[in-house]
PDB file of C-alpha atoms in Angstrom:
ATOM      1  CA  MET A 103       0.082   0.283  -0.030  1.00  0.00           C
ATOM      2  CA  HIS A 104       1.363   3.712  -0.984  1.00  0.00           C
ATOM      3  CA  GLY A 105       0.030   6.902  -1.828  1.00  0.00           C
ATOM      4  CA  ASN A 106      -0.378  10.634  -1.041  1.00  0.00           C
ATOM      5  CA  ASP A 107      -2.901  12.737   0.409  1.00  0.00           C
ATOM      6  CA  THR A 108      -3.079  16.606   0.495  1.00  0.00           C
ATOM      7  CA  PRO A 109      -6.459  18.008   1.626  1.00  0.00           C
ATOM      8  CA  GLN A 110      -6.776  20.989   4.361  1.00  0.00           C
ATOM      9  CA  ASN A 111      -8.002  17.821   6.686  1.00  0.00           C
ATOM     10  CA  THR A 112      -7.240  14.425   5.830  1.00  0.00           C
ATOM     11  CA  GLY A 113      -9.216  12.972   9.014  1.00  0.00           C
ATOM     12  CA  GLY A 114      -8.391   9.264   7.637  1.00  0.00           C
ATOM     13  CA  PRO A 115      -7.664   8.860   4.015  1.00  0.00           C
ATOM     14  CA  PRO A 116      -6.607   6.639   2.154  1.00  0.00           C
ATOM     15  CA  TYR A 117      -9.054   3.974   3.568  1.00  0.00           C
ATOM     16  CA  GLN A 118      -7.759   1.090   1.871  1.00  0.00           C
ATOM     17  CA  CYS A 119      -8.004  -2.258   3.591  1.00  0.00           C
ATOM     18  CA  ILE A 120      -4.785  -4.163   3.619  1.00  0.00           C
ATOM     19  CA  VAL A 121      -5.005  -8.256   4.390  1.00  0.00           C
ATOM     20  CA  VAL A 122      -1.989  -8.886   6.611  1.00  0.00           C
ATOM     21  CA  LYS A 123      -0.892 -11.924   8.560  1.00  0.00           C
ATOM     22  CA  PRO A 124      -1.175 -12.819  12.287  1.00  0.00           C
ATOM     23  CA  GLY A 125       2.707 -12.890  13.809  1.00  0.00           C
ATOM     24  CA  THR A 126       4.201 -10.893  10.769  1.00  0.00           C
ATOM     25  CA  THR A 127       5.751  -7.334  11.758  1.00  0.00           C
ATOM     26  CA  TYR A 128       4.644  -4.968   9.205  1.00  0.00           C
ATOM     27  CA  TYR A 129       6.602  -1.269   8.515  1.00  0.00           C
ATOM     28  CA  TYR A 130       4.614   1.956   8.237  1.00  0.00           C
ATOM     29  CA  GLY A 131       4.922   5.441   7.896  1.00  0.00           C
ATOM     30  CA  ALA A 132       4.969   8.603   5.643  1.00  0.00           C
ATOM     31  CA  VAL A 133       6.051  11.903   4.718  1.00  0.00           C
ATOM     32  CA  PHE A 134       4.786  15.191   5.888  1.00  0.00           C
ATOM     33  CA  LYS A 135       4.972  18.753   6.652  1.00  0.00           C
ATOM     34  CA  ALA A 136       2.075  21.220   7.995  1.00  0.00           C
ATOM     35  CA  SER A 137       0.945  23.277   4.657  1.00  0.00           C
ATOM     36  CA  SER A 138       2.545  26.694   6.207  1.00  0.00           C
ATOM     37  CA  PRO A 139       4.055  27.912   9.805  1.00  0.00           C
ATOM     38  CA  ASP A 140       0.905  29.436  10.468  1.00  0.00           C
ATOM     39  CA  THR A 141      -0.994  25.495  10.372  1.00  0.00           C
ATOM     40  CA  ALA A 142       1.350  23.497  12.491  1.00  0.00           C
ATOM     41  CA  LEU A 143      -1.393  22.237  14.614  1.00  0.00           C
ATOM     42  CA  THR A 144      -0.402  19.888  17.534  1.00  0.00           C
ATOM     43  CA  ASP A 145      -1.511  16.483  18.556  1.00  0.00           C
ATOM     44  CA  GLN A 146      -1.872  15.091  15.043  1.00  0.00           C
ATOM     45  CA  ALA A 147      -1.385  11.020  14.567  1.00  0.00           C
ATOM     46  CA  LEU A 148      -0.828   8.241  12.284  1.00  0.00           C
ATOM     47  CA  SER A 149      -2.296   4.885  13.582  1.00  0.00           C
ATOM     48  CA  ILE A 150      -3.149   1.657  12.258  1.00  0.00           C
ATOM     49  CA  LEU A 151      -6.278   0.076  13.026  1.00  0.00           C
ATOM     50  CA  TYR A 152      -7.003  -3.444  13.243  1.00  0.00           C
ATOM     51  CA  TYR A 153      -9.923  -5.533  12.331  1.00  0.00           C
ATOM     52  CA  THR A 154     -10.836  -9.316  12.777  1.00  0.00           C
ATOM     53  CA  ASP A 155     -12.048 -10.197   9.138  1.00  0.00           C
ATOM     54  CA  ALA A 156     -10.327  -9.473   6.096  1.00  0.00           C
ATOM     55  CA  ASN A 157     -12.242  -6.908   4.549  1.00  0.00           C
ATOM     56  CA  CYS A 158     -11.874  -4.216   7.518  1.00  0.00           C
ATOM     57  CA  LYS A 159     -15.682  -4.453   8.507  1.00  0.00           C
ATOM     58  CA  THR A 160     -15.377  -5.818  12.378  1.00  0.00           C
ATOM     59  CA  TYR A 161     -13.318  -3.577  14.392  1.00  0.00           C
ATOM     60  CA  LEU A 162     -10.851  -4.348  16.790  1.00  0.00           C
ATOM     61  CA  THR A 163      -9.236  -2.410  19.727  1.00  0.00           C
ATOM     62  CA  GLY A 164      -5.322  -2.022  20.284  1.00  0.00           C
ATOM     63  CA  GLY A 165      -3.882  -0.984  17.418  1.00  0.00           C
ATOM     64  CA  PRO A 166      -0.912   1.182  17.317  1.00  0.00           C
ATOM     65  CA  TYR A 167      -0.663   5.308  17.552  1.00  0.00           C
ATOM     66  CA  THR A 168       2.033   7.411  16.306  1.00  0.00           C
ATOM     67  CA  GLN A 169       1.842  10.943  18.222  1.00  0.00           C
ATOM     68  CA  ILE A 170       2.953  13.943  15.458  1.00  0.00           C
ATOM     69  CA  ALA A 171       3.448  16.293  18.454  1.00  0.00           C
ATOM     70  CA  THR A 172       4.026  19.104  15.846  1.00  0.00           C
ATOM     71  CA  PRO A 173       4.024  18.649  12.191  1.00  0.00           C
ATOM     72  CA  PRO A 174       7.499  20.593  10.734  1.00  0.00           C
ATOM     73  CA  VAL A 175       6.923  22.994   7.828  1.00  0.00           C
ATOM     74  CA  THR A 176       9.432  20.886   6.036  1.00  0.00           C
ATOM     75  CA  TRP A 177       8.626  17.361   4.679  1.00  0.00           C
ATOM     76  CA  THR A 178       9.626  15.124   7.276  1.00  0.00           C
ATOM     77  CA  PRO A 179       9.561  11.243   7.786  1.00  0.00           C
ATOM     78  CA  ILE A 180       7.653   9.288  10.099  1.00  0.00           C
ATOM     79  CA  ALA A 181       7.924   5.649  10.760  1.00  0.00           C
ATOM     80  CA  SER A 182       7.139   2.601  13.074  1.00  0.00           C
ATOM     81  CA  SER A 183       6.775  -0.673  12.761  1.00  0.00           C
ATOM     82  CA  VAL A 184       4.135  -3.358  14.263  1.00  0.00           C
ATOM     83  CA  LEU A 185       3.678  -6.994  14.765  1.00  0.00           C
ATOM     84  CA  ILE A 186       0.360  -8.175  13.790  1.00  0.00           C
ATOM     85  CA  PRO A 187      -1.400 -10.184  16.736  1.00  0.00           C
ATOM     86  CA  ALA A 188      -3.528 -13.153  16.387  1.00  0.00           C
ATOM     87  CA  GLY A 189      -6.873 -12.151  15.816  1.00  0.00           C
ATOM     88  CA  VAL A 190      -6.443  -9.506  13.336  1.00  0.00           C
ATOM     89  CA  GLY A 191      -6.828 -10.057   9.431  1.00  0.00           C
ATOM     90  CA  SER A 192      -6.881  -6.776   8.279  1.00  0.00           C
ATOM     91  CA  VAL A 193      -5.745  -3.119   8.893  1.00  0.00           C
ATOM     92  CA  GLN A 194      -6.288   0.513   7.937  1.00  0.00           C
ATOM     93  CA  ILE A 195      -3.899   3.343   8.495  1.00  0.00           C
ATOM     94  CA  LEU A 196      -5.617   6.326   9.908  1.00  0.00           C
ATOM     95  CA  LEU A 197      -3.999   9.650   8.777  1.00  0.00           C
ATOM     96  CA  ASP A 198      -5.445  12.054  11.514  1.00  0.00           C
ATOM     97  CA  ILE A 199      -3.160  15.469   9.765  1.00  0.00           C
ATOM     98  CA  ASP A 200      -4.655  18.742   9.637  1.00  0.00           C
ATOM     99  CA  GLU A 201      -3.812  21.647   7.698  1.00  0.00           C
ATOM    100  CA  ALA A 202      -1.100  19.497   6.227  1.00  0.00           C
ATOM    101  CA  ASP A 203       0.399  17.383   3.231  1.00  0.00           C
ATOM    102  CA  LEU A 204       1.214  13.853   3.198  1.00  0.00           C
ATOM    103  CA  ASP A 205       3.134  11.581   0.621  1.00  0.00           C
ATOM    104  CA  GLN A 206       4.672   8.372   0.255  1.00  0.00           C
ATOM    105  CA  VAL A 207       2.459   6.377   2.272  1.00  0.00           C
ATOM    106  CA  TYR A 208       3.353   2.725   3.284  1.00  0.00           C
ATOM    107  CA  PHE A 209       2.487  -0.526   4.662  1.00  0.00           C
ATOM    108  CA  ASN A 210       4.601  -3.713   3.926  1.00  0.00           C
ATOM    109  CA  PRO A 211       6.111  -6.501   5.858  1.00  0.00           C
ATOM    110  CA  ILE A 212       9.720  -5.994   3.808  1.00  0.00           C
ATOM    111  CA  SER A 213      11.020  -2.741   4.790  1.00  0.00           C
ATOM    112  CA  ALA A 214      10.471   1.178   6.471  1.00  0.00           C
ATOM    113  CA  SER A 215      10.517   2.843   3.197  1.00  0.00           C
ATOM    114  CA  PHE A 216       8.018   3.562   0.342  1.00  0.00           C
TER     115      PHE A 216
END
């Protein structure tokens, strides 16, 4: 999975369901920046939502949450990894980024890169 998003309030896109294998480590991240120094809002996040099925219909609590304290005004990477627990069949990346640009979103079991 990869992509980009540049709206004024992402609030969740790209909404792509990704089938995962429990017991496997996946790498995820993106590059981002505030749209301008005046719009560098705090308390934004990149998180992974867990689902018990393969088509992201049955939500399961407990996915990782990566806090973005203050988005920078230059392109900056944010990255993490997650070991998928038993009972998880699919995931979605939730991008809660306000007044910011986001690009090179990735989620894969191979490497921490786009």
